[in-house]
PDB file of C-alpha atoms in Angstrom:
ATOM      1  CA  MET A   1      63.385 -74.671 -21.879  1.00  0.00           C
ATOM      2  CA  SER A   2      62.037 -71.141 -21.963  1.00  0.00           C
ATOM      3  CA  LEU A   3      63.204 -68.702 -19.304  1.00  0.00           C
ATOM      4  CA  GLN A   4      59.527 -67.891 -18.584  1.00  0.00           C
ATOM      5  CA  GLU A   5      56.347 -69.892 -18.088  1.00  0.00           C
ATOM      6  CA  PHE A   6      52.915 -69.259 -19.551  1.00  0.00           C
ATOM      7  CA  ILE A   7      50.522 -67.269 -17.363  1.00  0.00           C
ATOM      8  CA  PRO A   8      47.781 -69.697 -16.329  1.00  0.00           C
ATOM      9  CA  THR A   9      44.515 -69.470 -18.277  1.00  0.00           C
ATOM     10  CA  PRO A  10      41.224 -69.211 -16.355  1.00  0.00           C
ATOM     11  CA  ASP A  11      40.094 -72.325 -14.523  1.00  0.00           C
ATOM     12  CA  PHE A  12      36.502 -73.283 -15.293  1.00  0.00           C
ATOM     13  CA  GLU A  13      35.601 -74.453 -11.773  1.00  0.00           C
ATOM     14  CA  GLU A  14      36.948 -71.227 -10.331  1.00  0.00           C
ATOM     15  CA  TYR A  15      35.087 -68.848 -12.620  1.00  0.00           C
ATOM     16  CA  ARG A  16      31.918 -70.902 -12.502  1.00  0.00           C
ATOM     17  CA  GLU A  17      31.914 -70.145  -8.787  1.00  0.00           C
ATOM     18  CA  THR A  18      32.885 -66.486  -9.311  1.00  0.00           C
ATOM     19  CA  PHE A  19      29.977 -65.811 -11.681  1.00  0.00           C
ATOM     20  CA  LYS A  20      27.329 -68.037 -10.057  1.00  0.00           C
ATOM     21  CA  ASP A  21      25.202 -65.127  -8.813  1.00  0.00           C
ATOM     22  CA  PHE A  22      24.867 -63.854 -12.398  1.00  0.00           C
ATOM     23  CA  PHE A  23      25.295 -66.896 -14.672  1.00  0.00           C
ATOM     24  CA  HIS A  24      24.741 -70.602 -14.324  1.00  0.00           C
ATOM     25  CA  LEU A  25      27.731 -72.087 -16.170  1.00  0.00           C
ATOM     26  CA  GLU A  26      28.132 -75.644 -17.321  1.00  0.00           C
ATOM     27  CA  ARG A  27      30.505 -77.222 -19.822  1.00  0.00           C
ATOM     28  CA  THR A  28      30.508 -80.533 -21.643  1.00  0.00           C
ATOM     29  CA  ASP A  29      33.135 -81.507 -24.210  1.00  0.00           C
ATOM     30  CA  GLY A  30      34.048 -77.889 -24.866  1.00  0.00           C
ATOM     31  CA  VAL A  31      30.488 -76.576 -25.212  1.00  0.00           C
ATOM     32  CA  ILE A  32      29.856 -74.031 -22.481  1.00  0.00           C
ATOM     33  CA  VAL A  33      26.330 -72.948 -21.603  1.00  0.00           C
ATOM     34  CA  ALA A  34      25.898 -69.599 -19.825  1.00  0.00           C
ATOM     35  CA  ARG A  35      22.396 -68.929 -18.474  1.00  0.00           C
ATOM     36  CA  ALA A  36      22.038 -65.383 -17.187  1.00  0.00           C
ATOM     37  CA  HIS A  37      19.726 -65.029 -14.217  1.00  0.00           C
ATOM     38  CA  THR A  38      18.685 -62.907 -11.260  1.00  0.00           C
ATOM     39  CA  LEU A  39      18.017 -65.039  -8.187  1.00  0.00           C
ATOM     40  CA  GLY A  40      17.452 -67.982 -10.514  1.00  0.00           C
ATOM     41  CA  GLY A  41      14.791 -66.285 -12.645  1.00  0.00           C
ATOM     42  CA  PRO A  42      14.705 -63.860 -15.595  1.00  0.00           C
ATOM     43  CA  ILE A  43      17.333 -61.125 -15.691  1.00  0.00           C
ATOM     44  CA  GLN A  44      16.538 -57.951 -13.791  1.00  0.00           C
ATOM     45  CA  LEU A  45      18.807 -55.215 -15.113  1.00  0.00           C
ATOM     46  CA  SER A  46      21.310 -53.707 -12.698  1.00  0.00           C
ATOM     47  CA  VAL A  47      24.684 -51.965 -12.703  1.00  0.00           C
ATOM     48  CA  GLN A  48      26.117 -55.162 -11.253  1.00  0.00           C
ATOM     49  CA  ASN A  49      24.884 -57.692 -13.813  1.00  0.00           C
ATOM     50  CA  HIS A  50      25.590 -55.250 -16.614  1.00  0.00           C
ATOM     51  CA  ARG A  51      29.266 -55.274 -15.620  1.00  0.00           C
ATOM     52  CA  ALA A  52      29.361 -59.020 -14.972  1.00  0.00           C
ATOM     53  CA  LEU A  53      28.374 -59.773 -18.563  1.00  0.00           C
ATOM     54  CA  GLY A  54      31.545 -58.303 -20.068  1.00  0.00           C
ATOM     55  CA  GLN A  55      33.691 -59.837 -17.345  1.00  0.00           C
ATOM     56  CA  MET A  56      32.175 -63.250 -18.041  1.00  0.00           C
ATOM     57  CA  LEU A  57      32.605 -63.023 -21.815  1.00  0.00           C
ATOM     58  CA  LYS A  58      36.244 -62.004 -21.474  1.00  0.00           C
ATOM     59  CA  THR A  59      36.898 -64.872 -19.079  1.00  0.00           C
ATOM     60  CA  ILE A  60      35.249 -67.456 -21.321  1.00  0.00           C
ATOM     61  CA  GLY A  61      37.216 -66.114 -24.273  1.00  0.00           C
ATOM     62  CA  ALA A  62      40.484 -66.429 -22.338  1.00  0.00           C
ATOM     63  CA  ASP A  63      39.914 -70.136 -21.517  1.00  0.00           C
ATOM     64  CA  PRO A  64      41.187 -72.311 -24.416  1.00  0.00           C
ATOM     65  CA  GLU A  65      39.051 -75.232 -23.193  1.00  0.00           C
ATOM     66  CA  ASN A  66      35.899 -73.452 -24.374  1.00  0.00           C
ATOM     67  CA  GLU A  67      34.985 -74.261 -27.978  1.00  0.00           C
ATOM     68  CA  VAL A  68      31.372 -73.154 -28.429  1.00  0.00           C
ATOM     69  CA  LEU A  69      29.328 -70.762 -26.284  1.00  0.00           C
ATOM     70  CA  ILE A  70      25.562 -71.072 -25.812  1.00  0.00           C
ATOM     71  CA  LEU A  71      24.283 -67.880 -24.216  1.00  0.00           C
ATOM     72  CA  THR A  72      20.725 -67.519 -22.877  1.00  0.00           C
ATOM     73  CA  GLY A  73      18.516 -66.132 -20.141  1.00  0.00           C
ATOM     74  CA  SER A  74      16.476 -67.959 -17.527  1.00  0.00           C
ATOM     75  CA  GLY A  75      12.766 -68.581 -17.195  1.00  0.00           C
ATOM     76  CA  GLU A  76       9.947 -67.471 -19.487  1.00  0.00           C
ATOM     77  CA  GLU A  77      11.332 -63.960 -20.109  1.00  0.00           C
ATOM     78  CA  PHE A  78      14.727 -62.702 -21.208  1.00  0.00           C
ATOM     79  CA  MET A  79      14.788 -59.279 -19.523  1.00  0.00           C
ATOM     80  CA  MET A  80      11.613 -57.351 -18.744  1.00  0.00           C
ATOM     81  CA  ASP A  81      12.433 -55.779 -15.412  1.00  0.00           C
ATOM     82  CA  ALA A  82      15.012 -53.912 -13.348  1.00  0.00           C
ATOM     83  CA  ASP A  83      16.495 -54.806 -10.003  1.00  0.00           C
ATOM     84  CA  PRO A  84      14.695 -52.592  -7.411  1.00  0.00           C
ATOM     85  CA  GLU A  85      18.055 -51.346  -6.098  1.00  0.00           C
ATOM     86  CA  GLY A  86      20.059 -52.094  -9.189  1.00  0.00           C
ATOM     87  CA  PHE A  87      20.749 -48.460 -10.014  1.00  0.00           C
ATOM     88  CA  ALA A  88      21.179 -47.024  -6.526  1.00  0.00           C
ATOM     89  CA  LEU A  89      24.851 -46.432  -7.337  1.00  0.00           C
ATOM     90  CA  GLU A  90      23.862 -44.416 -10.382  1.00  0.00           C
ATOM     91  CA  ASP A  91      21.479 -42.293  -8.331  1.00  0.00           C
ATOM     92  CA  GLU A  92      24.252 -41.586  -5.800  1.00  0.00           C
ATOM     93  CA  ASP A  93      26.848 -40.503  -8.326  1.00  0.00           C
ATOM     94  CA  LEU A  94      25.447 -40.112 -11.837  1.00  0.00           C
ATOM     95  CA  PRO A  95      28.555 -38.602 -13.532  1.00  0.00           C
ATOM     96  CA  HIS A  96      30.739 -41.491 -12.308  1.00  0.00           C
ATOM     97  CA  TRP A  97      28.361 -44.268 -13.190  1.00  0.00           C
ATOM     98  CA  ALA A  98      27.248 -42.707 -16.478  1.00  0.00           C
ATOM     99  CA  TYR A  99      30.805 -43.400 -17.575  1.00  0.00           C
ATOM    100  CA  GLU A 100      31.445 -46.639 -15.693  1.00  0.00           C
ATOM    101  CA  TYR A 101      28.075 -48.241 -16.410  1.00  0.00           C
ATOM    102  CA  ALA A 102      26.664 -46.573 -19.480  1.00  0.00           C
ATOM    103  CA  TYR A 103      29.802 -45.949 -21.477  1.00  0.00           C
ATOM    104  CA  LYS A 104      32.647 -48.256 -20.384  1.00  0.00           C
ATOM    105  CA  ASP A 105      30.820 -51.422 -19.337  1.00  0.00           C
ATOM    106  CA  GLY A 106      28.285 -51.189 -22.144  1.00  0.00           C
ATOM    107  CA  ARG A 107      30.956 -50.897 -24.829  1.00  0.00           C
ATOM    108  CA  ILE A 108      32.903 -53.759 -23.283  1.00  0.00           C
ATOM    109  CA  ASN A 109      29.839 -56.006 -23.283  1.00  0.00           C
ATOM    110  CA  VAL A 110      29.140 -55.679 -26.980  1.00  0.00           C
ATOM    111  CA  SER A 111      32.772 -55.534 -28.031  1.00  0.00           C
ATOM    112  CA  SER A 112      33.666 -58.610 -25.961  1.00  0.00           C
ATOM    113  CA  LEU A 113      30.933 -60.668 -27.603  1.00  0.00           C
ATOM    114  CA  ILE A 114      32.310 -59.835 -31.039  1.00  0.00           C
ATOM    115  CA  ASN A 115      36.073 -59.506 -30.408  1.00  0.00           C
ATOM    116  CA  ASP A 116      37.067 -61.471 -27.302  1.00  0.00           C
ATOM    117  CA  LEU A 117      35.447 -64.781 -28.236  1.00  0.00           C
ATOM    118  CA  GLU A 118      37.384 -66.769 -30.821  1.00  0.00           C
ATOM    119  CA  ILE A 119      34.683 -69.459 -30.739  1.00  0.00           C
ATOM    120  CA  PRO A 120      31.246 -69.825 -32.381  1.00  0.00           C
ATOM    121  CA  THR A 121      28.345 -68.432 -30.348  1.00  0.00           C
ATOM    122  CA  ILE A 122      24.730 -69.524 -30.211  1.00  0.00           C
ATOM    123  CA  GLY A 123      22.311 -67.072 -28.625  1.00  0.00           C
ATOM    124  CA  ILE A 124      18.956 -68.178 -27.229  1.00  0.00           C
ATOM    125  CA  PHE A 125      16.291 -65.515 -26.897  1.00  0.00           C
ATOM    126  CA  ASN A 126      14.270 -67.472 -24.371  1.00  0.00           C
ATOM    127  CA  GLY A 127      11.443 -64.956 -23.973  1.00  0.00           C
ATOM    128  CA  SER A 128      10.431 -61.343 -24.442  1.00  0.00           C
ATOM    129  CA  GLY A 129      12.887 -58.700 -23.376  1.00  0.00           C
ATOM    130  CA  PHE A 130      14.989 -55.640 -24.003  1.00  0.00           C
ATOM    131  CA  HIS A 131      18.776 -55.613 -24.410  1.00  0.00           C
ATOM    132  CA  SER A 132      18.227 -58.433 -26.880  1.00  0.00           C
ATOM    133  CA  GLU A 133      21.391 -57.423 -28.747  1.00  0.00           C
ATOM    134  CA  ILE A 134      23.467 -59.722 -26.568  1.00  0.00           C
ATOM    135  CA  VAL A 135      21.817 -62.802 -28.093  1.00  0.00           C
ATOM    136  CA  LEU A 136      20.821 -61.326 -31.468  1.00  0.00           C
ATOM    137  CA  MET A 137      24.500 -60.531 -32.171  1.00  0.00           C
ATOM    138  CA  CYS A 138      25.588 -64.119 -31.558  1.00  0.00           C
ATOM    139  CA  ASP A 139      26.606 -66.045 -34.688  1.00  0.00           C
ATOM    140  CA  ILE A 140      23.390 -68.084 -34.550  1.00  0.00           C
ATOM    141  CA  THR A 141      20.241 -67.117 -32.694  1.00  0.00           C
ATOM    142  CA  LEU A 142      17.347 -69.356 -31.649  1.00  0.00           C
ATOM    143  CA  CYS A 143      14.132 -67.783 -30.391  1.00  0.00           C
ATOM    144  CA  ALA A 144      11.144 -68.855 -28.307  1.00  0.00           C
ATOM    145  CA  GLU A 145       8.130 -68.914 -30.571  1.00  0.00           C
ATOM    146  CA  ASP A 146       6.124 -66.634 -28.278  1.00  0.00           C
ATOM    147  CA  ALA A 147       8.910 -64.087 -27.597  1.00  0.00           C
ATOM    148  CA  THR A 148       8.734 -60.413 -28.522  1.00  0.00           C
ATOM    149  CA  VAL A 149      11.775 -58.366 -29.577  1.00  0.00           C
ATOM    150  CA  PHE A 150      11.647 -54.648 -28.774  1.00  0.00           C
ATOM    151  CA  ASP A 151      13.723 -51.738 -27.546  1.00  0.00           C
ATOM    152  CA  LEU A 152      12.589 -49.583 -24.625  1.00  0.00           C
ATOM    153  CA  HIS A 153      15.245 -46.840 -24.630  1.00  0.00           C
ATOM    154  CA  TYR A 154      13.344 -44.063 -26.375  1.00  0.00           C
ATOM    155  CA  ASP A 155      10.255 -44.679 -24.278  1.00  0.00           C
ATOM    156  CA  ILE A 156      12.229 -44.235 -21.046  1.00  0.00           C
ATOM    157  CA  SER A 157      13.709 -41.005 -22.461  1.00  0.00           C
ATOM    158  CA  SER A 158      17.086 -42.583 -23.204  1.00  0.00           C
ATOM    159  CA  VAL A 159      19.014 -42.528 -26.473  1.00  0.00           C
ATOM    160  CA  PRO A 160      19.176 -46.048 -28.019  1.00  0.00           C
ATOM    161  CA  GLY A 161      22.913 -45.841 -28.633  1.00  0.00           C
ATOM    162  CA  ASP A 162      24.259 -48.587 -26.413  1.00  0.00           C
ATOM    163  CA  GLY A 163      24.620 -51.373 -28.934  1.00  0.00           C
ATOM    164  CA  ILE A 164      20.962 -52.009 -29.709  1.00  0.00           C
ATOM    165  CA  HIS A 165      21.226 -49.400 -32.463  1.00  0.00           C
ATOM    166  CA  SER A 166      24.129 -51.289 -34.058  1.00  0.00           C
ATOM    167  CA  CYS A 167      22.230 -54.559 -33.759  1.00  0.00           C
ATOM    168  CA  PHE A 168      18.949 -53.310 -35.219  1.00  0.00           C
ATOM    169  CA  GLN A 169      20.594 -51.353 -38.057  1.00  0.00           C
ATOM    170  CA  GLU A 170      22.699 -54.343 -39.081  1.00  0.00           C
ATOM    171  CA  LEU A 171      19.832 -56.842 -38.963  1.00  0.00           C
ATOM    172  CA  LEU A 172      16.860 -54.711 -39.985  1.00  0.00           C
ATOM    173  CA  GLY A 173      18.321 -52.046 -42.257  1.00  0.00           C
ATOM    174  CA  VAL A 174      18.016 -48.300 -41.887  1.00  0.00           C
ATOM    175  CA  LYS A 175      14.254 -47.787 -42.231  1.00  0.00           C
ATOM    176  CA  ARG A 176      13.024 -50.698 -40.142  1.00  0.00           C
ATOM    177  CA  ALA A 177      15.635 -49.989 -37.456  1.00  0.00           C
ATOM    178  CA  ALA A 178      14.596 -46.332 -37.260  1.00  0.00           C
ATOM    179  CA  TYR A 179      10.964 -47.303 -36.827  1.00  0.00           C
ATOM    180  CA  ALA A 180      11.720 -49.926 -34.175  1.00  0.00           C
ATOM    181  CA  LEU A 181      13.996 -47.595 -32.183  1.00  0.00           C
ATOM    182  CA  LEU A 182      11.694 -44.553 -32.292  1.00  0.00           C
ATOM    183  CA  THR A 183       8.401 -46.375 -31.649  1.00  0.00           C
ATOM    184  CA  GLY A 184       9.398 -49.294 -29.450  1.00  0.00           C
ATOM    185  CA  GLU A 185       7.862 -51.600 -32.033  1.00  0.00           C
ATOM    186  CA  ALA A 186       6.916 -54.976 -30.593  1.00  0.00           C
ATOM    187  CA  ILE A 187       8.390 -57.414 -33.118  1.00  0.00           C
ATOM    188  CA  SER A 188       6.867 -60.860 -32.899  1.00  0.00           C
ATOM    189  CA  ALA A 189       9.068 -63.953 -33.060  1.00  0.00           C
ATOM    190  CA  GLN A 190       7.613 -64.838 -36.483  1.00  0.00           C
ATOM    191  CA  GLN A 191       8.370 -61.340 -37.782  1.00  0.00           C
ATOM    192  CA  ALA A 192      11.868 -61.530 -36.338  1.00  0.00           C
ATOM    193  CA  LEU A 193      12.407 -64.775 -38.228  1.00  0.00           C
ATOM    194  CA  GLU A 194      11.108 -63.352 -41.482  1.00  0.00           C
ATOM    195  CA  TRP A 195      13.254 -60.228 -41.125  1.00  0.00           C
ATOM    196  CA  GLY A 196      16.421 -62.219 -40.412  1.00  0.00           C
ATOM    197  CA  MET A 197      16.876 -61.256 -36.786  1.00  0.00           C
ATOM    198  CA  VAL A 198      16.807 -64.888 -35.635  1.00  0.00           C
ATOM    199  CA  ASN A 199      17.464 -68.228 -37.314  1.00  0.00           C
ATOM    200  CA  GLU A 200      14.924 -70.629 -35.806  1.00  0.00           C
ATOM    201  CA  LEU A 201      11.751 -70.523 -33.712  1.00  0.00           C
ATOM    202  CA  LEU A 202      11.035 -73.292 -31.200  1.00  0.00           C
ATOM    203  CA  PRO A 203       8.926 -73.958 -28.130  1.00  0.00           C
ATOM    204  CA  ARG A 204      10.814 -72.635 -25.120  1.00  0.00           C
ATOM    205  CA  ALA A 205      11.382 -76.099 -23.675  1.00  0.00           C
ATOM    206  CA  GLU A 206      13.176 -77.221 -26.836  1.00  0.00           C
ATOM    207  CA  LEU A 207      15.579 -74.303 -27.284  1.00  0.00           C
ATOM    208  CA  LEU A 208      18.528 -75.516 -25.281  1.00  0.00           C
ATOM    209  CA  GLU A 209      18.436 -79.024 -26.732  1.00  0.00           C
ATOM    210  CA  ARG A 210      18.349 -77.610 -30.250  1.00  0.00           C
ATOM    211  CA  ALA A 211      21.278 -75.341 -29.434  1.00  0.00           C
ATOM    212  CA  ARG A 212      23.226 -78.362 -28.196  1.00  0.00           C
ATOM    213  CA  THR A 213      22.455 -80.187 -31.433  1.00  0.00           C
ATOM    214  CA  ILE A 214      23.765 -77.294 -33.490  1.00  0.00           C
ATOM    215  CA  ALA A 215      26.818 -77.048 -31.205  1.00  0.00           C
ATOM    216  CA  ALA A 216      27.516 -80.761 -31.690  1.00  0.00           C
ATOM    217  CA  HIS A 217      27.525 -80.245 -35.478  1.00  0.00           C
ATOM    218  CA  ILE A 218      29.913 -77.291 -35.130  1.00  0.00           C
ATOM    219  CA  MET A 219      32.162 -79.377 -32.866  1.00  0.00           C
ATOM    220  CA  SER A 220      32.320 -82.174 -35.459  1.00  0.00           C
ATOM    221  CA  LYS A 221      34.822 -80.174 -37.542  1.00  0.00           C
ATOM    222  CA  PRO A 222      38.468 -79.429 -36.708  1.00  0.00           C
ATOM    223  CA  ARG A 223      39.213 -76.834 -34.061  1.00  0.00           C
ATOM    224  CA  VAL A 224      41.081 -74.542 -36.439  1.00  0.00           C
ATOM    225  CA  THR A 225      38.200 -74.703 -38.939  1.00  0.00           C
ATOM    226  CA  ARG A 226      35.673 -73.750 -36.266  1.00  0.00           C
ATOM    227  CA  ARG A 227      37.684 -70.835 -35.009  1.00  0.00           C
ATOM    228  CA  LEU A 228      38.698 -69.437 -38.397  1.00  0.00           C
ATOM    229  CA  THR A 229      35.171 -69.736 -39.743  1.00  0.00           C
ATOM    230  CA  THR A 230      34.084 -67.655 -36.788  1.00  0.00           C
ATOM    231  CA  GLN A 231      36.450 -64.910 -37.919  1.00  0.00           C
ATOM    232  CA  ILE A 232      34.761 -64.893 -41.318  1.00  0.00           C
ATOM    233  CA  VAL A 233      31.122 -64.857 -40.193  1.00  0.00           C
ATOM    234  CA  ARG A 234      31.800 -62.169 -37.579  1.00  0.00           C
ATOM    235  CA  ARG A 235      33.389 -59.626 -39.905  1.00  0.00           C
ATOM    236  CA  PRO A 236      30.160 -57.672 -40.587  1.00  0.00           C
ATOM    237  CA  TRP A 237      29.647 -57.162 -36.862  1.00  0.00           C
ATOM    238  CA  ARG A 238      33.230 -56.062 -36.392  1.00  0.00           C
ATOM    239  CA  ARG A 239      32.881 -53.456 -39.112  1.00  0.00           C
ATOM    240  CA  ARG A 240      29.608 -52.256 -37.643  1.00  0.00           C
ATOM    241  CA  ILE A 241      30.878 -51.796 -34.097  1.00  0.00           C
ATOM    242  CA  THR A 242      34.091 -50.218 -35.262  1.00  0.00           C
ATOM    243  CA  ASP A 243      32.123 -47.669 -37.272  1.00  0.00           C
ATOM    244  CA  ASP A 244      29.507 -46.632 -34.745  1.00  0.00           C
ATOM    245  CA  LEU A 245      29.564 -48.357 -31.350  1.00  0.00           C
ATOM    246  CA  ASP A 246      31.731 -45.828 -29.461  1.00  0.00           C
ATOM    247  CA  GLY A 247      29.945 -42.872 -31.056  1.00  0.00           C
ATOM    248  CA  GLY A 248      26.520 -44.245 -30.182  1.00  0.00           C
ATOM    249  CA  PHE A 249      27.523 -44.782 -26.573  1.00  0.00           C
ATOM    250  CA  GLY A 250      28.953 -41.269 -26.417  1.00  0.00           C
ATOM    251  CA  ILE A 251      25.715 -39.750 -27.687  1.00  0.00           C
ATOM    252  CA  GLN A 252      23.659 -41.806 -25.263  1.00  0.00           C
ATOM    253  CA  MET A 253      25.873 -40.814 -22.330  1.00  0.00           C
ATOM    254  CA  PHE A 254      25.568 -37.134 -23.213  1.00  0.00           C
ATOM    255  CA  GLY A 255      21.796 -37.442 -23.216  1.00  0.00           C
ATOM    256  CA  HIS A 256      21.962 -39.382 -19.946  1.00  0.00           C
ATOM    257  CA  LEU A 257      23.947 -36.665 -18.192  1.00  0.00           C
ATOM    258  CA  ALA A 258      22.012 -33.782 -19.749  1.00  0.00           C
ATOM    259  CA  LYS A 259      18.858 -35.006 -17.960  1.00  0.00           C
ATOM    260  CA  GLN A 260      20.833 -35.144 -14.708  1.00  0.00           C
ATOM    261  CA  LYS A 261      18.827 -38.043 -13.353  1.00  0.00           C
ATOM    262  CA  SER A 262      18.706 -41.808 -13.637  1.00  0.00           C
ATOM    263  CA  ILE A 263      16.062 -43.307 -15.944  1.00  0.00           C
ATOM    264  CA  HIS A 264      16.460 -46.939 -14.861  1.00  0.00           C
ATOM    265  CA  SER A 265      13.961 -47.202 -11.989  1.00  0.00           C
ATOM    266  CA  LYS A 266      12.070 -50.482 -11.639  1.00  0.00           C
ATOM    267  CA  LYS A 267       8.699 -48.729 -11.872  1.00  0.00           C
ATOM    268  CA  HIS A 268       9.708 -46.677 -14.912  1.00  0.00           C
ATOM    269  CA  ILE A 269      10.813 -49.761 -16.792  1.00  0.00           C
ATOM    270  CA  ALA A 270       7.820 -51.846 -15.664  1.00  0.00           C
ATOM    271  CA  ASP A 271       5.395 -49.161 -16.831  1.00  0.00           C
ATOM    272  CA  THR A 272       7.218 -48.793 -20.140  1.00  0.00           C
ATOM    273  CA  VAL A 273       7.256 -52.496 -21.093  1.00  0.00           C
ATOM    274  CA  ALA A 274       3.638 -53.115 -20.076  1.00  0.00           C
ATOM    275  CA  TYR A 275       2.450 -52.794 -23.677  1.00  0.00           C
ATOM    276  CA  VAL A 276       4.531 -55.815 -24.686  1.00  0.00           C
ATOM    277  CA  ARG A 277       2.819 -57.997 -22.121  1.00  0.00           C
ATOM    278  CA  GLU A 278      -0.533 -56.579 -23.236  1.00  0.00           C
ATOM    279  CA  GLY A 279       0.177 -57.521 -26.845  1.00  0.00           C
ATOM    280  CA  ARG A 280       0.042 -53.971 -28.199  1.00  0.00           C
ATOM    281  CA  PRO A 281       2.314 -52.972 -31.143  1.00  0.00           C
ATOM    282  CA  ASN A 282       3.919 -50.086 -29.255  1.00  0.00           C
ATOM    283  CA  ASN A 283       3.435 -47.872 -26.211  1.00  0.00           C
ATOM    284  CA  PHE A 284       1.178 -45.282 -27.861  1.00  0.00           C
ATOM    285  CA  ASP A 285      -1.386 -47.353 -29.806  1.00  0.00           C
TER     286      ASP A 285
END
């Protein structure tokens, strides 16, 4: 017998309770579904839920009972709003939270999705929203047929260097990514499918069931095959984030601090994303 015991791995019932204010977690036969939410509805961006994402991904990755992750939002939108008080901490101490929120937590979120999960991931883009990289960078992505993909950073006077740049450049290529990031281009679900950003379009009500069907197929093969195949299909993302994720975040944080003010107010974001709800191609046409 060994002189030492294994450190216990995370217990599902315990971390389901820990994360309940940020994610509804359920697991059946190794397939874990994580539905991000704010008060049960679509995600409203905040310092708190931004941090919780990376913590949740690391915890799921550390539990060997998890075999496939389905990651999605809640309601008819993915993320189109900010928590009214979600950036009060940033306003109180911008230098501290520019690092803690914008640089450290943001890098952890994207890196954890790619590096800390040894299991296949299925992202569901359940409706229009920004910070779509967290589901677009999953191994497989399903999309609501009426959703719109866009990035709001430039329009709120922020540098789009917090992972969305890596995502768009990898999926769209240099020219399309540059246009999308500089203009806030509203990319329809059909265009996202044709450009290879997502794999399938479905009515919103059918997304989760389709994800479960795909997960069941993935689960039909041996555990070692599932996990090692994940290492193969994820290699392009690993190269991409190794090459430019930290640098992009550093550039964004410099711009953030140079303005010496927060740019994440609820009204600022609401005004900026209005064109998506209005069906316009960007915020200046």
